[in-house]
XYZ file of C-alpha atoms in Angstrom:
556
model
C -37.925 -126.349 33.565
C -36.523 -122.980 32.966
C -38.388 -119.564 33.651
C -36.941 -118.462 30.173
C -35.935 -120.611 27.472
C -32.563 -119.374 26.831
C -30.218 -120.897 24.396
C -27.031 -123.067 25.388
C -24.573 -120.279 23.455
C -26.281 -117.617 25.486
C -25.969 -119.166 28.583
C -22.332 -119.914 27.833
C -21.821 -116.284 27.077
C -23.628 -114.956 30.290
C -21.178 -117.169 32.563
C -18.118 -116.140 30.691
C -19.273 -112.408 30.785
C -20.053 -112.815 34.742
C -16.448 -114.028 35.151
C -14.772 -111.495 33.075
C -16.823 -108.455 32.720
C -15.500 -107.556 36.541
C -11.737 -107.701 35.403
C -12.215 -105.703 32.210
C -13.883 -103.135 34.373
C -11.001 -102.983 36.903
C -8.882 -102.136 34.082
C -11.343 -99.437 32.476
C -11.416 -97.922 36.164
C -7.871 -97.250 36.250
C -8.257 -95.089 32.706
C -9.096 -91.629 32.683
C -13.021 -90.964 32.426
C -14.491 -90.043 29.000
C -15.425 -86.412 28.910
C -19.178 -86.976 28.893
C -18.922 -89.357 31.814
C -17.098 -87.353 34.259
C -19.862 -86.045 36.154
C -19.179 -83.611 38.756
C -15.678 -85.081 39.388
C -13.553 -87.971 38.544
C -13.990 -89.603 41.591
C -17.905 -89.690 41.099
C -17.209 -90.834 37.829
C -15.196 -93.865 38.772
C -17.714 -94.653 41.800
C -20.454 -94.485 39.408
C -18.564 -96.807 37.213
C -18.109 -99.415 39.965
C -21.777 -99.531 40.152
C -22.594 -99.861 36.672
C -20.122 -102.693 36.170
C -21.469 -104.796 39.468
C -24.992 -103.919 38.306
C -24.432 -105.639 34.714
C -22.704 -108.606 36.486
C -25.780 -108.806 38.945
C -28.232 -108.688 35.869
C -26.294 -111.245 34.018
C -26.235 -113.392 37.096
C -30.099 -113.161 37.520
C -30.680 -113.842 33.823
C -28.097 -117.094 34.090
C -30.654 -118.150 37.230
C -33.671 -117.498 35.197
C -32.237 -119.694 32.350
C -31.118 -122.192 34.410
C -32.800 -125.600 34.026
C -34.338 -126.208 37.201
C -35.516 -129.484 36.633
C -31.848 -130.650 36.384
C -29.802 -128.960 38.835
C -27.218 -131.812 39.242
C -26.353 -131.528 35.376
C -23.588 -128.715 34.846
C -25.030 -126.034 32.775
C -23.746 -123.151 30.743
C -20.410 -125.136 29.957
C -17.246 -123.802 28.171
C -14.406 -126.144 27.567
C -11.505 -125.170 25.832
C -7.812 -126.005 25.649
C -5.826 -123.239 27.236
C -2.533 -124.828 28.134
C -2.341 -128.312 26.257
C 1.081 -129.230 27.795
C -0.275 -129.414 31.353
C -3.658 -130.614 29.967
C -4.939 -127.208 31.508
C -8.542 -126.136 30.163
C -10.546 -123.178 30.380
C -13.589 -124.969 31.656
C -16.465 -123.179 33.082
C -19.714 -124.537 34.285
C -22.760 -123.921 36.958
C -24.700 -126.366 38.945
C -27.117 -125.997 41.874
C -24.299 -125.918 44.169
C -22.501 -122.996 42.270
C -25.439 -120.984 41.298
C -26.736 -119.612 44.639
C -23.087 -118.532 45.401
C -22.621 -116.753 42.195
C -25.809 -114.923 42.982
C -24.630 -114.179 46.486
C -21.326 -112.968 45.243
C -22.849 -110.899 42.559
C -25.532 -109.212 44.913
C -23.037 -108.491 47.647
C -20.407 -106.849 45.421
C -23.453 -104.743 43.915
C -24.464 -103.683 47.211
C -21.077 -102.842 48.453
C -20.211 -100.679 45.173
C -23.659 -98.936 45.478
C -23.047 -98.191 49.338
C -19.455 -97.060 48.554
C -20.818 -94.597 46.006
C -22.336 -92.440 48.728
C -20.157 -93.474 51.836
C -16.531 -94.271 50.343
C -14.164 -95.087 53.075
C -10.939 -92.651 53.676
C -8.262 -93.315 51.957
C -6.340 -93.098 48.748
C -7.608 -93.086 45.199
C -11.187 -94.305 44.489
C -9.930 -95.331 41.204
C -7.804 -97.915 42.901
C -10.689 -98.678 45.242
C -13.314 -99.474 42.670
C -10.681 -101.496 40.309
C -9.760 -103.551 43.629
C -13.215 -104.456 44.509
C -13.912 -105.436 40.989
C -10.699 -107.731 40.693
C -12.177 -109.282 44.008
C -15.425 -109.909 42.533
C -14.108 -111.631 39.254
C -11.763 -113.883 41.377
C -14.568 -114.777 43.739
C -16.903 -115.415 40.771
C -14.353 -117.750 38.825
C -13.937 -119.881 41.905
C -17.521 -120.558 42.282
C -17.687 -121.193 38.060
C -14.451 -122.970 37.186
C -14.231 -126.846 36.646
C -10.486 -127.314 36.286
C -8.071 -127.595 39.711
C -5.338 -125.328 38.537
C -7.921 -122.803 37.270
C -9.601 -122.887 40.730
C -6.298 -122.501 42.727
C -5.629 -119.286 40.315
C -8.922 -117.979 41.123
C -8.619 -119.006 44.572
C -5.351 -116.896 44.892
C -6.546 -114.059 42.883
C -8.761 -112.500 45.646
C -5.713 -112.357 48.112
C -3.767 -109.049 46.685
C -7.250 -106.898 46.264
C -8.312 -107.702 49.546
C -5.001 -107.080 51.204
C -4.573 -103.718 49.854
C -8.413 -102.940 50.736
C -7.529 -103.573 54.191
C -3.901 -102.277 54.370
C -5.057 -98.918 52.427
C -8.592 -98.408 53.247
C -8.932 -100.122 56.592
C -8.769 -98.777 60.547
C -6.469 -98.998 63.082
C -3.763 -101.617 63.032
C -4.633 -102.164 59.282
C -1.061 -102.873 58.114
C -0.669 -105.439 60.746
C -3.908 -107.285 60.189
C -3.444 -106.921 56.381
C -0.067 -108.930 56.547
C -1.406 -111.367 58.830
C -4.190 -112.192 56.344
C -1.769 -112.755 53.407
C 0.618 -114.575 55.252
C -1.888 -116.915 56.625
C -3.549 -117.482 53.471
C -0.617 -117.635 51.554
C 1.012 -120.471 53.374
C -2.164 -122.523 53.349
C -2.114 -122.006 49.562
C 1.169 -123.271 49.023
C 0.239 -126.755 50.944
C -3.223 -126.968 48.919
C -1.000 -126.355 45.604
C 0.988 -129.226 46.353
C -2.370 -131.339 46.942
C -3.492 -130.339 43.799
C -0.563 -131.247 41.770
C -0.635 -134.494 43.594
C -4.209 -135.154 42.369
C -3.335 -134.054 38.996
C -0.373 -136.174 38.527
C -1.770 -139.350 39.939
C -5.083 -139.047 38.062
C -4.055 -137.799 34.700
C -6.333 -135.059 34.732
C -7.007 -131.825 36.252
C -10.878 -131.759 35.342
C -12.842 -131.552 38.322
C -16.263 -133.134 36.527
C -13.762 -136.322 35.505
C -12.476 -136.562 38.990
C -15.842 -136.306 40.676
C -17.188 -138.820 38.047
C -14.358 -141.133 38.987
C -15.119 -140.602 42.602
C -11.376 -141.403 43.861
C -11.335 -144.971 42.136
C -8.112 -143.990 40.342
C -6.387 -142.658 43.369
C -5.053 -144.938 46.058
C -6.139 -144.532 49.733
C -2.861 -142.942 50.757
C -2.796 -140.547 47.848
C -6.213 -139.358 48.925
C -5.384 -139.018 52.516
C -2.516 -136.809 51.767
C -4.439 -134.873 49.098
C -7.229 -134.210 51.563
C -4.831 -133.067 54.395
C -2.866 -130.878 51.845
C -5.912 -129.377 50.156
C -7.885 -129.436 53.417
C -5.307 -127.255 55.325
C -5.483 -124.418 52.497
C -9.265 -124.551 52.651
C -9.478 -124.554 56.405
C -7.583 -121.374 56.403
C -9.568 -119.304 54.207
C -12.783 -121.069 55.578
C -11.591 -120.116 58.618
C -11.246 -123.173 60.874
C -10.327 -123.129 64.511
C -7.093 -123.262 65.306
C -6.206 -121.534 61.918
C -8.864 -118.768 62.332
C -6.633 -116.029 64.032
C -6.288 -113.853 61.270
C -9.884 -113.116 61.036
C -10.855 -111.093 63.689
C -7.764 -108.840 63.155
C -8.715 -108.518 59.484
C -12.669 -107.704 60.172
C -11.657 -105.172 63.123
C -9.298 -103.388 60.523
C -10.944 -103.683 57.253
C -13.610 -101.027 56.062
C -17.231 -101.739 56.019
C -17.472 -103.038 52.515
C -14.306 -105.175 53.171
C -15.685 -106.565 56.091
C -19.219 -107.464 54.198
C -17.063 -109.234 51.146
C -14.658 -110.923 53.421
C -17.349 -112.420 55.562
C -20.079 -112.660 52.789
C -18.258 -114.235 50.057
C -14.262 -114.944 50.734
C -15.083 -117.443 53.656
C -17.406 -119.297 51.321
C -14.571 -120.094 49.026
C -13.184 -122.470 51.496
C -16.038 -124.611 52.349
C -17.000 -124.671 48.547
C -13.677 -126.215 47.748
C -14.635 -128.872 50.294
C -17.744 -129.953 48.970
C -16.704 -129.443 45.103
C -13.353 -131.109 45.433
C -12.490 -133.080 48.448
C -15.920 -134.836 48.843
C -16.369 -136.266 45.498
C -12.518 -136.426 44.356
C -11.164 -138.162 47.670
C -13.800 -139.823 49.343
C -11.697 -142.256 51.344
C -9.458 -139.473 52.527
C -12.301 -137.410 53.265
C -13.957 -140.318 55.660
C -10.556 -140.804 57.238
C -10.523 -136.921 58.310
C -14.126 -136.221 58.645
C -13.959 -137.120 62.758
C -11.108 -134.593 62.979
C -12.927 -131.914 60.939
C -15.779 -132.382 62.854
C -14.018 -132.265 66.153
C -12.509 -128.811 64.781
C -15.596 -127.671 63.590
C -17.441 -127.992 67.131
C -14.577 -126.631 69.189
C -14.729 -123.500 66.825
C -18.599 -123.169 67.325
C -18.178 -123.263 70.920
C -14.623 -121.074 71.245
C -16.313 -118.633 68.693
C -19.417 -118.372 71.025
C -17.406 -117.767 74.123
C -15.006 -115.325 72.745
C -18.032 -113.267 71.670
C -19.393 -113.700 75.115
C -16.190 -112.162 76.660
C -16.213 -109.389 74.337
C -19.898 -108.841 75.064
C -19.533 -108.324 78.935
C -19.797 -105.078 80.648
C -16.075 -103.549 81.057
C -14.236 -105.590 78.568
C -14.025 -103.130 75.950
C -15.212 -105.350 73.187
C -15.244 -104.212 69.605
C -18.724 -105.047 68.140
C -16.848 -105.721 64.501
C -14.472 -108.175 66.256
C -17.455 -109.749 68.147
C -19.286 -110.391 64.732
C -15.987 -111.819 63.238
C -15.928 -114.176 66.038
C -19.165 -115.160 65.541
C -18.483 -115.945 61.979
C -16.021 -118.662 63.081
C -18.778 -120.368 65.029
C -21.062 -120.217 62.283
C -18.543 -121.539 59.849
C -17.962 -124.266 62.207
C -21.569 -125.397 61.478
C -20.781 -125.469 57.656
C -17.749 -127.472 58.287
C -19.458 -129.930 60.468
C -22.220 -130.371 58.024
C -19.216 -131.315 55.220
C -17.924 -133.447 57.882
C -20.912 -135.809 58.052
C -20.757 -136.750 54.300
C -24.213 -137.085 54.194
C -26.892 -135.364 51.687
C -28.795 -133.839 55.098
C -25.584 -132.532 56.205
C -23.952 -131.144 53.239
C -27.206 -129.436 51.922
C -27.207 -127.912 55.359
C -24.078 -126.739 54.885
C -24.580 -125.125 51.899
C -27.556 -123.570 53.081
C -25.913 -122.099 56.288
C -23.250 -120.807 53.701
C -25.668 -118.637 52.231
C -27.598 -117.405 55.149
C -24.413 -116.614 56.912
C -23.380 -114.366 53.629
C -26.718 -112.683 53.969
C -27.179 -112.198 57.687
C -23.584 -111.316 58.711
C -23.041 -109.193 55.628
C -25.971 -107.212 56.920
C -24.435 -107.034 60.113
C -21.296 -106.046 59.134
C -23.058 -103.052 57.286
C -24.949 -102.040 60.076
C -21.905 -102.093 62.741
C -20.308 -99.831 60.126
C -22.939 -97.340 60.120
C -23.160 -97.500 63.812
C -19.399 -96.889 63.971
C -19.779 -94.027 61.405
C -22.162 -92.283 63.870
C -20.903 -92.810 67.095
C -17.069 -92.515 65.956
C -16.209 -96.078 67.664
C -17.361 -99.852 67.835
C -16.404 -99.955 71.455
C -19.460 -101.873 73.054
C -19.200 -100.267 76.755
C -19.095 -96.887 74.686
C -22.367 -97.672 72.677
C -24.096 -98.979 75.641
C -23.141 -96.160 77.832
C -23.675 -93.415 75.408
C -27.287 -92.940 76.637
C -29.996 -95.029 78.598
C -31.965 -94.866 75.393
C -29.095 -96.222 73.112
C -29.956 -96.762 69.617
C -33.676 -97.316 70.073
C -34.229 -93.914 71.464
C -31.481 -92.245 68.982
C -32.077 -94.138 65.891
C -35.103 -96.378 66.238
C -34.992 -97.997 62.682
C -31.377 -98.794 62.519
C -31.783 -100.452 66.179
C -34.739 -102.416 64.960
C -32.657 -103.594 61.918
C -29.684 -104.570 64.089
C -31.951 -106.653 66.363
C -33.271 -108.188 63.439
C -30.268 -109.092 62.057
C -28.894 -110.242 65.473
C -32.118 -112.629 66.107
C -31.597 -113.915 62.270
C -27.753 -115.030 63.266
C -28.772 -116.648 66.390
C -30.908 -119.003 64.300
C -34.603 -117.945 64.847
C -37.052 -120.336 63.143
C -38.411 -118.249 60.488
C -35.401 -116.885 59.191
C -32.312 -118.131 57.152
C -30.073 -118.896 59.821
C -32.217 -121.540 61.010
C -32.432 -124.177 58.376
C -28.731 -124.617 57.847
C -28.049 -125.480 61.637
C -30.783 -127.730 62.031
C -29.900 -129.667 58.851
C -26.412 -129.846 59.946
C -27.011 -131.290 63.372
C -29.626 -133.773 61.731
C -26.757 -134.952 59.395
C -24.680 -135.229 62.585
C -27.086 -137.497 64.041
C -26.921 -140.094 61.471
C -23.446 -139.665 59.779
C -22.364 -141.647 56.811
C -21.647 -145.029 56.457
C -18.059 -145.910 58.134
C -18.049 -142.706 60.537
C -18.722 -143.452 64.348
C -22.357 -142.724 65.216
C -21.495 -142.209 68.721
C -18.509 -139.556 68.074
C -20.793 -137.773 65.686
C -23.685 -137.383 68.048
C -21.417 -136.037 70.551
C -20.619 -133.416 68.158
C -24.237 -132.675 67.561
C -24.769 -132.262 71.208
C -21.860 -129.823 71.454
C -23.055 -127.953 68.196
C -26.298 -127.664 69.842
C -25.021 -126.158 72.903
C -23.091 -123.633 70.642
C -26.471 -122.437 69.489
C -27.681 -121.306 73.174
C -24.406 -119.870 73.558
C -24.680 -117.929 70.164
C -28.255 -116.922 71.573
C -26.724 -115.559 74.851
C -23.987 -113.331 73.208
C -26.489 -111.771 70.506
C -29.232 -110.861 72.920
C -26.553 -109.407 75.103
C -25.554 -107.509 72.255
C -29.186 -106.466 71.423
C -29.609 -105.626 75.090
C -26.347 -103.357 75.130
C -26.184 -101.359 71.971
C -30.035 -101.133 71.055
C -31.430 -100.586 75.018
C -28.409 -99.165 76.611
C -27.284 -99.454 80.213
C -28.893 -97.268 82.957
C -26.111 -97.082 85.456
C -24.686 -94.310 87.159
C -21.706 -94.209 84.690
C -23.994 -94.599 81.504
C -23.747 -90.827 80.591
C -21.033 -89.510 78.555
C -19.725 -86.049 78.862
C -19.974 -83.500 76.314
C -16.272 -84.121 75.515
C -16.715 -87.843 75.022
C -19.962 -87.894 72.972
C -20.223 -89.087 69.490
C -18.945 -86.234 67.122
C -21.250 -83.508 66.258
C -21.773 -84.566 62.865
C -22.907 -87.879 64.012
C -25.568 -86.289 66.589
C -26.872 -83.287 64.262
C -26.661 -79.740 64.742
C -27.608 -78.382 68.211
C -30.631 -75.957 68.318
C -29.621 -72.539 68.738
C -29.057 -71.831 72.388
C -29.590 -75.302 73.683
C -25.823 -75.618 74.849
C -26.244 -75.846 78.608
C -29.937 -74.963 78.573
C -30.922 -78.566 79.915
C -29.176 -80.793 82.106
C -27.430 -83.711 80.555
C -29.776 -86.277 82.249
C -32.640 -85.083 80.198
C -30.810 -84.911 76.858
C -30.932 -87.674 74.433
C -28.804 -86.658 71.049
C -30.215 -87.928 68.105
C -28.252 -89.904 65.489
C -29.200 -90.054 61.758
C -31.561 -92.717 61.367
C -31.132 -95.150 58.219
C -30.345 -93.078 55.155
C -31.915 -93.840 51.718
C -28.823 -94.907 50.155
C -28.552 -97.274 53.309
C -31.996 -98.813 52.935
C -31.071 -99.740 49.337
C -28.123 -101.253 50.095
C -29.500 -103.322 53.142
C -33.125 -104.188 52.394
C -32.269 -107.080 49.860
C -30.314 -108.847 52.444
C -33.195 -108.644 55.214
C -35.709 -109.532 52.709
C -33.877 -112.616 51.293
C -33.169 -113.476 54.899
C -36.947 -113.585 55.465
C -37.552 -115.270 52.174
C -35.066 -118.136 52.549
C -36.291 -118.539 56.450
C -40.049 -118.947 55.163
C -39.375 -120.841 51.716
C -35.960 -122.784 52.232
C -37.214 -125.337 49.434
C -36.090 -122.699 46.892
C -32.627 -123.196 47.795
C -32.668 -126.998 48.915
C -34.378 -127.633 45.401
C -31.260 -126.437 43.896
C -28.685 -127.994 46.053
C -30.254 -131.554 46.874
C -30.166 -133.074 43.663
C -26.523 -131.944 42.964
C -25.199 -132.907 46.421
C -26.924 -136.749 45.626
C -25.135 -136.491 42.338
C -21.807 -135.398 43.896
C -21.673 -137.889 46.706
C -22.874 -140.855 44.440
C -19.527 -140.150 42.682
C -21.422 -138.198 39.453
C -24.450 -141.005 39.298
C -27.740 -139.091 39.449
């Protein structure tokens, strides 16, 4: 069943357009603007160009989803398969199914919202032309990762995002941005070198790099030892990008230093590339190797869940001088741990939960980073002690709508039933209760119990953040002196003659509440968080048949 009947050739064109258009848009962004499109100044013209290109890609992706045959989500659709490098049997092979389509939509949506947000709130840094071009290259690489069906093309797309993200952090980031950018690029490049060796091993031993053919073969053409080596090599590269504990240490630094839109894209889509690789490549292509490493993957996943939560609790406590952006980054380590746990179960329930948690994390954490960026702009800091002590009323008293939306995103992140974060965590825990045949049931039930304990820790630190940032702390040291308060531009103009007219105890300086452009960028994420929570069948109806086929070795 398709919402609108679209011909196969048009679907092919749409998917190719979605992948290539951002790359062409990046080139166009670097060229001089035509005279009639310059607007007030060239900077405004290039920012408008970014919104236009990402908007066109989003529309094309939505049309692709509308034309998608929802009765057969396990079938590769909108496929293009042409020879590119005959000597290596590398083909330009594109296609989407129920696993990749939601990730394409998430990527196109988040990139458009980031471009829209940047049009009104461009981060401080060098040329806006370079900024827009880098965001568009990043979008193209991410979309290609989810659309290509050739292992070598997958690797190229996987690596394509590293350089633009490096420069977004290094040139438009905050404090310690150079060190954070170098740490990001070194970790991911070293992981990618090992991953390339595993991809070449699979291609040489099986005689093809075609991901569909390899998934259909289901590892029958590869010996167990080859599968084990391939899973270890490819898994390391994917685990760094995910990020899996203990290969996560680049993530908090990168998020803390990155500009707001960089953090949104990093958490919302780049981390998903790693978990997508586990599902698309390792589960169907090397099932015996995955079965060997599944208990270890699950163990690392639950350690990451607990470690991320404990790190967040340490940052959230009074007097720790914890950075709110860093706290949200550590929360991603825990949330991606649930995704890895679901994948490690090797069951349809667990893998569906992992894919659902992927999308939920992109929506919720993307919204959280948008909000934290806005709070940092208003207060001039993301330090939790400063935010909590700025006034007894804190956000609820100074910017109530902003405070309410932060509280909403926080309770969505902790997995409140009825919101998107709940279903992914629940399904991964169900999957761990009854893992695939050949996996230790007692071990995975232990992992399930540890993961469930992690959900309690998540609730603890998120509620502490809401209490401190939204409600404030009524302590003798909770008031800032006039010199320590947020910048005047954030507080708004002070009424004439008000300075010194009232004691500090009765003054609650107001902050700018949610602006129109912020509402436009954030509302879709909040709405989809509610929709996915109340109507999970929309997403699970797409992923489940595709997952069933993937785990069955290409057989529906």
